[in-house]
PDB file of N, CA and C in Angstrom:
ATOM      1  N   MET A   1       8.291 -17.845  -3.310  1.00  0.00           N
ATOM      2  CA  MET A   1       7.268 -17.758  -2.467  1.00  0.00           C
ATOM      3  C   MET A   1       6.071 -18.645  -2.932  1.00  0.00           C
ATOM      4  N   GLU A   2       5.789 -19.228  -1.840  1.00  0.00           N
ATOM      5  CA  GLU A   2       4.321 -20.325  -1.703  1.00  0.00           C
ATOM      6  C   GLU A   2       3.320 -19.736  -2.586  1.00  0.00           C
ATOM      7  N   ILE A   3       3.229 -18.377  -2.396  1.00  0.00           N
ATOM      8  CA  ILE A   3       1.970 -17.510  -3.005  1.00  0.00           C
ATOM      9  C   ILE A   3       2.169 -17.445  -4.762  1.00  0.00           C
ATOM     10  N   ASP A   4       3.155 -17.524  -5.034  1.00  0.00           N
ATOM     11  CA  ASP A   4       3.647 -17.336  -6.619  1.00  0.00           C
ATOM     12  C   ASP A   4       3.625 -18.541  -7.151  1.00  0.00           C
ATOM     13  N   ARG A   5       4.168 -19.945  -6.287  1.00  0.00           N
ATOM     14  CA  ARG A   5       3.784 -20.935  -6.922  1.00  0.00           C
ATOM     15  C   ARG A   5       2.288 -21.593  -6.971  1.00  0.00           C
ATOM     16  N   HIS A   6       1.482 -20.898  -6.327  1.00  0.00           N
ATOM     17  CA  HIS A   6      -0.283 -21.120  -6.822  1.00  0.00           C
ATOM     18  C   HIS A   6      -0.438 -20.070  -7.738  1.00  0.00           C
ATOM     19  N   PHE A   7       0.204 -19.099  -7.594  1.00  0.00           N
ATOM     20  CA  PHE A   7      -0.367 -18.124  -9.090  1.00  0.00           C
ATOM     21  C   PHE A   7       0.081 -19.028 -10.318  1.00  0.00           C
ATOM     22  N   ALA A   8       0.951 -19.265 -10.337  1.00  0.00           N
ATOM     23  CA  ALA A   8       1.476 -19.978 -11.485  1.00  0.00           C
ATOM     24  C   ALA A   8       0.715 -21.429 -11.610  1.00  0.00           C
ATOM     25  N   TRP A   9       0.070 -21.875 -10.772  1.00  0.00           N
ATOM     26  CA  TRP A   9      -0.514 -23.171 -10.985  1.00  0.00           C
ATOM     27  C   TRP A   9      -1.997 -22.324 -11.477  1.00  0.00           C
ATOM     28  N   PHE A  10      -2.330 -21.576 -11.091  1.00  0.00           N
ATOM     29  CA  PHE A  10      -3.693 -21.088 -11.316  1.00  0.00           C
ATOM     30  C   PHE A  10      -3.503 -20.278 -13.021  1.00  0.00           C
ATOM     31  N   GLU A  11      -2.581 -19.611 -13.406  1.00  0.00           N
ATOM     32  CA  GLU A  11      -2.187 -19.328 -14.740  1.00  0.00           C
ATOM     33  C   GLU A  11      -2.240 -20.535 -15.593  1.00  0.00           C
ATOM     34  N   GLY A  12      -1.531 -21.870 -15.207  1.00  0.00           N
ATOM     35  CA  GLY A  12      -1.732 -22.888 -16.170  1.00  0.00           C
ATOM     36  C   GLY A  12      -3.230 -23.041 -16.530  1.00  0.00           C
ATOM     37  N   LYS A  13      -4.334 -23.165 -15.293  1.00  0.00           N
ATOM     38  CA  LYS A  13      -5.490 -23.356 -15.750  1.00  0.00           C
ATOM     39  C   LYS A  13      -6.449 -22.547 -16.286  1.00  0.00           C
ATOM     40  N   LEU A  14      -5.522 -21.531 -16.792  1.00  0.00           N
ATOM     41  CA  LEU A  14      -6.596 -20.372 -17.579  1.00  0.00           C
ATOM     42  C   LEU A  14      -6.011 -20.842 -19.101  1.00  0.00           C
ATOM     43  N   PRO A  15      -7.037 -20.140 -20.205  1.00  0.00           N
ATOM     44  CA  PRO A  15      -6.850 -20.308 -21.483  1.00  0.00           C
ATOM     45  C   PRO A  15      -5.406 -18.903 -21.406  1.00  0.00           C
ATOM     46  N   PRO A  16      -4.979 -19.330 -22.824  1.00  0.00           N
ATOM     47  CA  PRO A  16      -3.346 -18.686 -22.879  1.00  0.00           C
ATOM     48  C   PRO A  16      -3.744 -16.909 -23.027  1.00  0.00           C
ATOM     49  N   ARG A  17      -4.679 -16.318 -23.403  1.00  0.00           N
ATOM     50  CA  ARG A  17      -4.632 -15.069 -23.234  1.00  0.00           C
ATOM     51  C   ARG A  17      -4.732 -14.509 -21.929  1.00  0.00           C
ATOM     52  N   PRO A  18      -5.745 -14.986 -21.409  1.00  0.00           N
ATOM     53  CA  PRO A  18      -5.744 -14.439 -19.663  1.00  0.00           C
ATOM     54  C   PRO A  18      -4.754 -14.937 -18.738  1.00  0.00           C
ATOM     55  N   ALA A  19      -4.072 -16.097 -19.432  1.00  0.00           N
ATOM     56  CA  ALA A  19      -2.975 -16.480 -18.747  1.00  0.00           C
ATOM     57  C   ALA A  19      -1.582 -15.468 -18.613  1.00  0.00           C
ATOM     58  N   ARG A  20      -1.387 -14.892 -19.826  1.00  0.00           N
ATOM     59  CA  ARG A  20      -0.602 -13.856 -20.386  1.00  0.00           C
ATOM     60  C   ARG A  20      -0.926 -12.734 -19.728  1.00  0.00           C
ATOM     61  N   PHE A  21      -2.109 -12.308 -19.286  1.00  0.00           N
ATOM     62  CA  PHE A  21      -2.461 -11.040 -18.519  1.00  0.00           C
ATOM     63  C   PHE A  21      -2.384 -11.094 -17.242  1.00  0.00           C
ATOM     64  N   VAL A  22      -2.569 -12.262 -16.604  1.00  0.00           N
ATOM     65  CA  VAL A  22      -2.371 -12.571 -15.116  1.00  0.00           C
ATOM     66  C   VAL A  22      -0.537 -12.558 -14.722  1.00  0.00           C
ATOM     67  N   ALA A  23       0.098 -13.252 -15.861  1.00  0.00           N
ATOM     68  CA  ALA A  23       1.385 -13.195 -15.975  1.00  0.00           C
ATOM     69  C   ALA A  23       2.295 -11.844 -15.659  1.00  0.00           C
ATOM     70  N   TRP A  24       1.594 -11.183 -16.357  1.00  0.00           N
ATOM     71  CA  TRP A  24       1.392  -9.526 -16.961  1.00  0.00           C
ATOM     72  C   TRP A  24       1.762  -8.782 -15.586  1.00  0.00           C
ATOM     73  N   LEU A  25       0.261  -9.084 -15.078  1.00  0.00           N
ATOM     74  CA  LEU A  25       0.092  -8.389 -13.630  1.00  0.00           C
ATOM     75  C   LEU A  25       0.926  -8.730 -12.382  1.00  0.00           C
ATOM     76  N   ARG A  26       1.127  -9.995 -12.466  1.00  0.00           N
ATOM     77  CA  ARG A  26       2.170 -10.527 -11.437  1.00  0.00           C
ATOM     78  C   ARG A  26       3.373  -9.961 -11.505  1.00  0.00           C
ATOM     79  N   LYS A  27       4.136  -9.507 -12.648  1.00  0.00           N
ATOM     80  CA  LYS A  27       5.710  -8.918 -12.606  1.00  0.00           C
ATOM     81  C   LYS A  27       5.649  -7.652 -11.561  1.00  0.00           C
ATOM     82  N   PRO A  28       6.748  -7.719 -11.131  1.00  0.00           N
ATOM     83  CA  PRO A  28       6.809  -6.525 -10.147  1.00  0.00           C
ATOM     84  C   PRO A  28       6.791  -4.865 -10.495  1.00  0.00           C
ATOM     85  N   SER A  29       7.172  -5.129 -12.370  1.00  0.00           N
ATOM     86  CA  SER A  29       6.699  -3.533 -12.852  1.00  0.00           C
ATOM     87  C   SER A  29       5.536  -3.306 -13.049  1.00  0.00           C
ATOM     88  N   SER A  30       4.451  -4.314 -12.989  1.00  0.00           N
ATOM     89  CA  SER A  30       3.072  -4.081 -13.067  1.00  0.00           C
ATOM     90  C   SER A  30       2.378  -3.377 -11.754  1.00  0.00           C
ATOM     91  N   ARG A  31       3.207  -3.037 -10.719  1.00  0.00           N
ATOM     92  CA  ARG A  31       2.443  -2.831  -9.567  1.00  0.00           C
ATOM     93  C   ARG A  31       1.465  -1.587  -9.469  1.00  0.00           C
ATOM     94  N   TYR A  32       1.996  -0.970 -10.362  1.00  0.00           N
ATOM     95  CA  TYR A  32       1.169   0.607 -10.348  1.00  0.00           C
ATOM     96  C   TYR A  32      -0.153   0.138 -11.562  1.00  0.00           C
ATOM     97  N   ALA A  33      -0.286  -0.591 -12.313  1.00  0.00           N
ATOM     98  CA  ALA A  33      -1.180  -0.984 -12.655  1.00  0.00           C
ATOM     99  C   ALA A  33      -2.362  -2.086 -11.844  1.00  0.00           C
ATOM    100  N   ARG A  34      -1.405  -2.956 -11.173  1.00  0.00           N
ATOM    101  CA  ARG A  34      -2.136  -3.785 -10.325  1.00  0.00           C
ATOM    102  C   ARG A  34      -2.968  -3.530  -8.923  1.00  0.00           C
ATOM    103  N   LEU A  35      -2.574  -2.510  -8.495  1.00  0.00           N
ATOM    104  CA  LEU A  35      -2.889  -2.109  -7.198  1.00  0.00           C
ATOM    105  C   LEU A  35      -4.098  -1.340  -7.593  1.00  0.00           C
ATOM    106  N   PRO A  36      -4.328  -0.461  -8.432  1.00  0.00           N
ATOM    107  CA  PRO A  36      -5.423   0.128  -9.039  1.00  0.00           C
ATOM    108  C   PRO A  36      -6.461  -0.969  -9.095  1.00  0.00           C
ATOM    109  N   LEU A  37      -6.093  -1.798 -10.055  1.00  0.00           N
ATOM    110  CA  LEU A  37      -7.240  -2.930 -10.408  1.00  0.00           C
ATOM    111  C   LEU A  37      -7.432  -3.767  -9.360  1.00  0.00           C
ATOM    112  N   ALA A  38      -6.671  -3.844  -8.690  1.00  0.00           N
ATOM    113  CA  ALA A  38      -7.149  -4.922  -7.016  1.00  0.00           C
ATOM    114  C   ALA A  38      -8.210  -3.466  -6.478  1.00  0.00           C
ATOM    115  N   ILE A  39      -8.127  -2.561  -6.297  1.00  0.00           N
ATOM    116  CA  ILE A  39      -8.780  -2.113  -5.557  1.00  0.00           C
ATOM    117  C   ILE A  39     -10.143  -1.587  -6.142  1.00  0.00           C
ATOM    118  N   LEU A  40      -9.921  -1.375  -7.813  1.00  0.00           N
ATOM    119  CA  LEU A  40     -11.520  -1.521  -8.300  1.00  0.00           C
ATOM    120  C   LEU A  40     -12.287  -2.856  -8.343  1.00  0.00           C
ATOM    121  N   LEU A  41     -11.508  -3.811  -7.974  1.00  0.00           N
ATOM    122  CA  LEU A  41     -12.297  -5.184  -8.310  1.00  0.00           C
ATOM    123  C   LEU A  41     -12.950  -5.436  -6.753  1.00  0.00           C
ATOM    124  N   MET A  42     -12.261  -4.884  -6.019  1.00  0.00           N
ATOM    125  CA  MET A  42     -12.589  -4.953  -4.572  1.00  0.00           C
ATOM    126  C   MET A  42     -13.709  -4.185  -4.614  1.00  0.00           C
ATOM    127  N   PHE A  43     -13.561  -2.953  -4.946  1.00  0.00           N
ATOM    128  CA  PHE A  43     -14.828  -2.030  -4.511  1.00  0.00           C
ATOM    129  C   PHE A  43     -16.210  -2.560  -5.494  1.00  0.00           C
ATOM    130  N   GLY A  44     -15.990  -3.040  -7.114  1.00  0.00           N
ATOM    131  CA  GLY A  44     -17.236  -3.792  -7.724  1.00  0.00           C
ATOM    132  C   GLY A  44     -17.446  -4.647  -6.853  1.00  0.00           C
ATOM    133  N   GLY A  45     -16.950  -5.795  -6.369  1.00  0.00           N
ATOM    134  CA  GLY A  45     -17.253  -6.972  -5.101  1.00  0.00           C
ATOM    135  C   GLY A  45     -18.368  -6.554  -4.260  1.00  0.00           C
ATOM    136  N   VAL A  46     -17.980  -5.294  -3.357  1.00  0.00           N
ATOM    137  CA  VAL A  46     -19.144  -4.942  -2.854  1.00  0.00           C
ATOM    138  C   VAL A  46     -20.683  -4.611  -3.313  1.00  0.00           C
ATOM    139  N   PHE A  47     -20.345  -4.133  -4.519  1.00  0.00           N
ATOM    140  CA  PHE A  47     -21.643  -3.852  -5.618  1.00  0.00           C
ATOM    141  C   PHE A  47     -22.212  -5.225  -5.882  1.00  0.00           C
ATOM    142  N   SER A  48     -21.834  -6.414  -5.388  1.00  0.00           N
ATOM    143  CA  SER A  48     -22.092  -7.859  -5.934  1.00  0.00           C
ATOM    144  C   SER A  48     -23.960  -7.688  -6.544  1.00  0.00           C
ATOM    145  N   PHE A  49     -25.035  -6.877  -5.831  1.00  0.00           N
ATOM    146  CA  PHE A  49     -25.830  -7.162  -6.497  1.00  0.00           C
ATOM    147  C   PHE A  49     -26.330  -6.438  -7.450  1.00  0.00           C
ATOM    148  N   LEU A  50     -25.421  -5.879  -8.101  1.00  0.00           N
ATOM    149  CA  LEU A  50     -25.579  -5.286  -9.581  1.00  0.00           C
ATOM    150  C   LEU A  50     -25.240  -6.281 -10.738  1.00  0.00           C
ATOM    151  N   PRO A  51     -26.196  -6.206 -11.866  1.00  0.00           N
ATOM    152  CA  PRO A  51     -26.488  -7.100 -12.642  1.00  0.00           C
ATOM    153  C   PRO A  51     -24.397  -7.545 -13.277  1.00  0.00           C
ATOM    154  N   VAL A  52     -23.872  -6.807 -13.689  1.00  0.00           N
ATOM    155  CA  VAL A  52     -22.384  -7.126 -14.293  1.00  0.00           C
ATOM    156  C   VAL A  52     -21.332  -7.120 -13.331  1.00  0.00           C
ATOM    157  N   LEU A  53     -21.195  -6.524 -11.765  1.00  0.00           N
ATOM    158  CA  LEU A  53     -20.458  -6.651 -11.096  1.00  0.00           C
ATOM    159  C   LEU A  53     -20.938  -8.081 -10.309  1.00  0.00           C
ATOM    160  N   GLY A  54     -20.106  -8.798  -9.410  1.00  0.00           N
ATOM    161  CA  GLY A  54     -20.198  -9.753  -8.908  1.00  0.00           C
ATOM    162  C   GLY A  54     -19.228 -10.038  -7.500  1.00  0.00           C
ATOM    163  N   PHE A  55     -19.809 -11.020  -6.876  1.00  0.00           N
ATOM    164  CA  PHE A  55     -18.949 -11.244  -5.589  1.00  0.00           C
ATOM    165  C   PHE A  55     -17.763 -11.953  -6.250  1.00  0.00           C
ATOM    166  N   TRP A  56     -17.486 -12.830  -7.331  1.00  0.00           N
ATOM    167  CA  TRP A  56     -16.376 -12.995  -7.639  1.00  0.00           C
ATOM    168  C   TRP A  56     -15.348 -11.854  -7.815  1.00  0.00           C
ATOM    169  N   MET A  57     -15.472 -10.698  -7.716  1.00  0.00           N
ATOM    170  CA  MET A  57     -14.491  -9.619  -7.985  1.00  0.00           C
ATOM    171  C   MET A  57     -13.959  -9.306  -6.739  1.00  0.00           C
ATOM    172  N   LEU A  58     -14.234  -9.500  -5.706  1.00  0.00           N
ATOM    173  CA  LEU A  58     -13.625  -9.284  -4.471  1.00  0.00           C
ATOM    174  C   LEU A  58     -12.678 -10.227  -3.858  1.00  0.00           C
ATOM    175  N   PRO A  59     -13.076 -11.560  -4.570  1.00  0.00           N
ATOM    176  CA  PRO A  59     -11.512 -12.530  -3.967  1.00  0.00           C
ATOM    177  C   PRO A  59     -10.183 -12.415  -5.024  1.00  0.00           C
ATOM    178  N   LEU A  60     -10.698 -12.112  -6.319  1.00  0.00           N
ATOM    179  CA  LEU A  60      -9.726 -11.740  -7.235  1.00  0.00           C
ATOM    180  C   LEU A  60      -9.045 -10.318  -7.042  1.00  0.00           C
ATOM    181  N   GLY A  61      -9.804  -9.168  -6.696  1.00  0.00           N
ATOM    182  CA  GLY A  61      -9.238  -7.989  -5.926  1.00  0.00           C
ATOM    183  C   GLY A  61      -8.350  -8.363  -4.626  1.00  0.00           C
ATOM    184  N   LEU A  62      -8.503  -9.291  -4.082  1.00  0.00           N
ATOM    185  CA  LEU A  62      -7.753  -9.385  -2.489  1.00  0.00           C
ATOM    186  C   LEU A  62      -6.414 -10.176  -2.854  1.00  0.00           C
ATOM    187  N   LEU A  63      -6.640 -11.056  -3.949  1.00  0.00           N
ATOM    188  CA  LEU A  63      -5.592 -11.930  -4.414  1.00  0.00           C
ATOM    189  C   LEU A  63      -4.468 -10.894  -5.034  1.00  0.00           C
ATOM    190  N   LEU A  64      -4.849  -9.879  -5.797  1.00  0.00           N
ATOM    191  CA  LEU A  64      -4.099  -9.191  -6.485  1.00  0.00           C
ATOM    192  C   LEU A  64      -3.267  -8.308  -5.415  1.00  0.00           C
ATOM    193  N   PHE A  65      -4.262  -8.019  -4.832  1.00  0.00           N
ATOM    194  CA  PHE A  65      -3.508  -6.651  -3.437  1.00  0.00           C
ATOM    195  C   PHE A  65      -2.827  -7.659  -2.461  1.00  0.00           C
ATOM    196  N   ALA A  66      -2.988  -8.808  -2.319  1.00  0.00           N
ATOM    197  CA  ALA A  66      -2.088  -9.785  -1.355  1.00  0.00           C
ATOM    198  C   ALA A  66      -0.575  -9.920  -2.607  1.00  0.00           C
ATOM    199  N   GLN A  67      -0.646  -9.536  -3.561  1.00  0.00           N
ATOM    200  CA  GLN A  67       0.858  -9.757  -3.828  1.00  0.00           C
ATOM    201  C   GLN A  67       1.789  -8.443  -3.528  1.00  0.00           C
ATOM    202  N   ASP A  68       1.388  -7.219  -3.260  1.00  0.00           N
ATOM    203  CA  ASP A  68       2.053  -6.241  -2.859  1.00  0.00           C
ATOM    204  C   ASP A  68       1.987  -6.193  -1.136  1.00  0.00           C
ATOM    205  N   VAL A  69       1.057  -6.705  -0.465  1.00  0.00           N
ATOM    206  CA  VAL A  69       0.891  -6.483   0.982  1.00  0.00           C
ATOM    207  C   VAL A  69       1.622  -7.776   1.618  1.00  0.00           C
ATOM    208  N   PRO A  70       2.636  -7.536   2.433  1.00  0.00           N
ATOM    209  CA  PRO A  70       3.292  -8.898   3.045  1.00  0.00           C
ATOM    210  C   PRO A  70       2.253  -9.617   3.996  1.00  0.00           C
ATOM    211  N   VAL A  71       1.746  -8.963   4.775  1.00  0.00           N
ATOM    212  CA  VAL A  71       0.869  -9.317   5.781  1.00  0.00           C
ATOM    213  C   VAL A  71      -0.074 -10.258   5.049  1.00  0.00           C
ATOM    214  N   LEU A  72      -0.585 -10.028   3.934  1.00  0.00           N
ATOM    215  CA  LEU A  72      -1.768 -10.728   3.558  1.00  0.00           C
ATOM    216  C   LEU A  72      -1.552 -11.879   2.201  1.00  0.00           C
ATOM    217  N   GLN A  73      -0.122 -11.845   2.504  1.00  0.00           N
ATOM    218  CA  GLN A  73       0.603 -12.906   1.895  1.00  0.00           C
ATOM    219  C   GLN A  73       0.415 -14.549   2.213  1.00  0.00           C
ATOM    220  N   LYS A  74       0.783 -14.742   3.724  1.00  0.00           N
ATOM    221  CA  LYS A  74       0.514 -15.722   4.181  1.00  0.00           C
ATOM    222  C   LYS A  74      -0.844 -16.860   4.297  1.00  0.00           C
ATOM    223  N   PRO A  75      -1.896 -15.652   4.658  1.00  0.00           N
ATOM    224  CA  PRO A  75      -3.579 -16.269   4.553  1.00  0.00           C
ATOM    225  C   PRO A  75      -3.725 -16.457   3.221  1.00  0.00           C
ATOM    226  N   THR A  76      -3.341 -15.579   2.076  1.00  0.00           N
ATOM    227  CA  THR A  76      -3.786 -15.902   0.869  1.00  0.00           C
ATOM    228  C   THR A  76      -3.071 -17.080   0.164  1.00  0.00           C
ATOM    229  N   ALA A  77      -2.058 -17.601   0.580  1.00  0.00           N
ATOM    230  CA  ALA A  77      -1.279 -18.404  -0.078  1.00  0.00           C
ATOM    231  C   ALA A  77      -1.694 -20.069   0.716  1.00  0.00           C
ATOM    232  N   ARG A  78      -2.323 -19.713   2.208  1.00  0.00           N
ATOM    233  CA  ARG A  78      -2.880 -20.947   2.889  1.00  0.00           C
ATOM    234  C   ARG A  78      -4.010 -21.132   2.237  1.00  0.00           C
ATOM    235  N   THR A  79      -5.039 -20.007   1.824  1.00  0.00           N
ATOM    236  CA  THR A  79      -6.344 -20.381   0.978  1.00  0.00           C
ATOM    237  C   THR A  79      -6.001 -20.567  -0.099  1.00  0.00           C
ATOM    238  N   LEU A  80      -5.146 -20.425  -1.083  1.00  0.00           N
ATOM    239  CA  LEU A  80      -4.734 -20.914  -2.055  1.00  0.00           C
ATOM    240  C   LEU A  80      -4.606 -22.193  -2.201  1.00  0.00           C
ATOM    241  N   GLY A  81      -3.731 -22.685  -1.227  1.00  0.00           N
ATOM    242  CA  GLY A  81      -3.616 -24.122  -1.198  1.00  0.00           C
ATOM    243  C   GLY A  81      -4.647 -25.161  -0.909  1.00  0.00           C
ATOM    244  N   TRP A  82      -5.674 -24.409   0.127  1.00  0.00           N
ATOM    245  CA  TRP A  82      -6.894 -25.193  -0.031  1.00  0.00           C
ATOM    246  C   TRP A  82      -7.634 -25.336  -1.223  1.00  0.00           C
ATOM    247  N   VAL A  83      -7.632 -24.381  -1.959  1.00  0.00           N
ATOM    248  CA  VAL A  83      -8.369 -24.389  -3.422  1.00  0.00           C
ATOM    249  C   VAL A  83      -7.738 -25.461  -4.086  1.00  0.00           C
ATOM    250  N   GLU A  84      -6.518 -25.318  -4.170  1.00  0.00           N
ATOM    251  CA  GLU A  84      -5.586 -26.088  -5.280  1.00  0.00           C
ATOM    252  C   GLU A  84      -5.975 -27.680  -4.799  1.00  0.00           C
ATOM    253  N   ARG A  85      -5.836 -27.981  -3.468  1.00  0.00           N
ATOM    254  CA  ARG A  85      -6.536 -29.144  -2.879  1.00  0.00           C
ATOM    255  C   ARG A  85      -7.600 -29.827  -3.252  1.00  0.00           C
ATOM    256  N   LYS A  86      -9.100 -28.816  -3.154  1.00  0.00           N
ATOM    257  CA  LYS A  86      -9.961 -29.048  -3.537  1.00  0.00           C
ATOM    258  C   LYS A  86      -9.949 -29.606  -4.868  1.00  0.00           C
ATOM    259  N   TRP A  87      -9.871 -28.427  -5.715  1.00  0.00           N
ATOM    260  CA  TRP A  87      -9.550 -28.726  -7.057  1.00  0.00           C
ATOM    261  C   TRP A  87      -9.239 -29.842  -7.456  1.00  0.00           C
ATOM    262  N   THR A  88      -7.992 -30.497  -6.990  1.00  0.00           N
ATOM    263  CA  THR A  88      -7.395 -31.307  -7.376  1.00  0.00           C
ATOM    264  C   THR A  88      -8.082 -32.778  -7.122  1.00  0.00           C
ATOM    265  N   GLU A  89      -8.570 -32.908  -5.925  1.00  0.00           N
ATOM    266  CA  GLU A  89      -9.443 -33.879  -5.511  1.00  0.00           C
ATOM    267  C   GLU A  89     -10.723 -33.709  -6.448  1.00  0.00           C
ATOM    268  N   ARG A  90     -11.202 -32.821  -6.678  1.00  0.00           N
ATOM    269  CA  ARG A  90     -12.430 -33.028  -7.559  1.00  0.00           C
ATOM    270  C   ARG A  90     -12.212 -33.321  -8.719  1.00  0.00           C
ATOM    271  N   GLN A  91     -11.116 -33.126  -9.247  1.00  0.00           N
ATOM    272  CA  GLN A  91     -10.638 -33.574 -10.675  1.00  0.00           C
ATOM    273  C   GLN A  91     -10.315 -34.970 -10.790  1.00  0.00           C
ATOM    274  N   ARG A  92     -10.077 -35.613  -9.743  1.00  0.00           N
ATOM    275  CA  ARG A  92      -9.737 -36.887  -9.385  1.00  0.00           C
ATOM    276  C   ARG A  92     -11.006 -37.999  -9.462  1.00  0.00           C
ATOM    277  N   ALA A  93     -11.824 -37.315  -8.633  1.00  0.00           N
ATOM    278  CA  ALA A  93     -13.025 -38.057  -8.268  1.00  0.00           C
ATOM    279  C   ALA A  93     -13.848 -37.883  -9.833  1.00  0.00           C
ATOM    280  N   LYS A  94     -13.663 -37.087 -10.520  1.00  0.00           N
ATOM    281  CA  LYS A  94     -14.369 -36.468 -11.492  1.00  0.00           C
ATOM    282  C   LYS A  94     -13.851 -37.684 -12.689  1.00  0.00           C
ATOM    283  N   ASP A  95     -12.449 -37.562 -12.712  1.00  0.00           N
ATOM    284  CA  ASP A  95     -12.011 -38.857 -13.426  1.00  0.00           C
ATOM    285  C   ASP A  95     -11.799 -40.121 -13.289  1.00  0.00           C
ATOM    286  N   MET A  96     -12.241 -40.537 -12.355  1.00  0.00           N
ATOM    287  CA  MET A  96     -12.638 -42.147 -11.858  1.00  0.00           C
ATOM    288  C   MET A  96     -13.769 -42.281 -11.925  1.00  0.00           C
ATOM    289  N   PRO A  97     -13.937 -43.518 -12.872  1.00  0.00           N
ATOM    290  CA  PRO A  97     -15.631 -44.034 -12.951  1.00  0.00           C
ATOM    291  C   PRO A  97     -16.228 -44.483 -11.934  1.00  0.00           C
TER     292      PRO A  97
END
């Protein structure tokens, strides 16, 4: 699946410990942990005006939720592809003198 490729790319950008956690969350056996975590993240993202909670929680929750909801997988993969392209372009521009 395309979404799995994007998640693998994202894991490669993370430090080892968070990458292992994301890899564990992506496993099919972690579904019962992934769904409540996704809902909590989305709920926390709604309250982004509070100090610890932030808007960053909403897209992260949607990414995790899309792992289990087939309707969300195609738009999520498209969005992740756009983010990956922009990230790569920015890295190339930064590396060029």
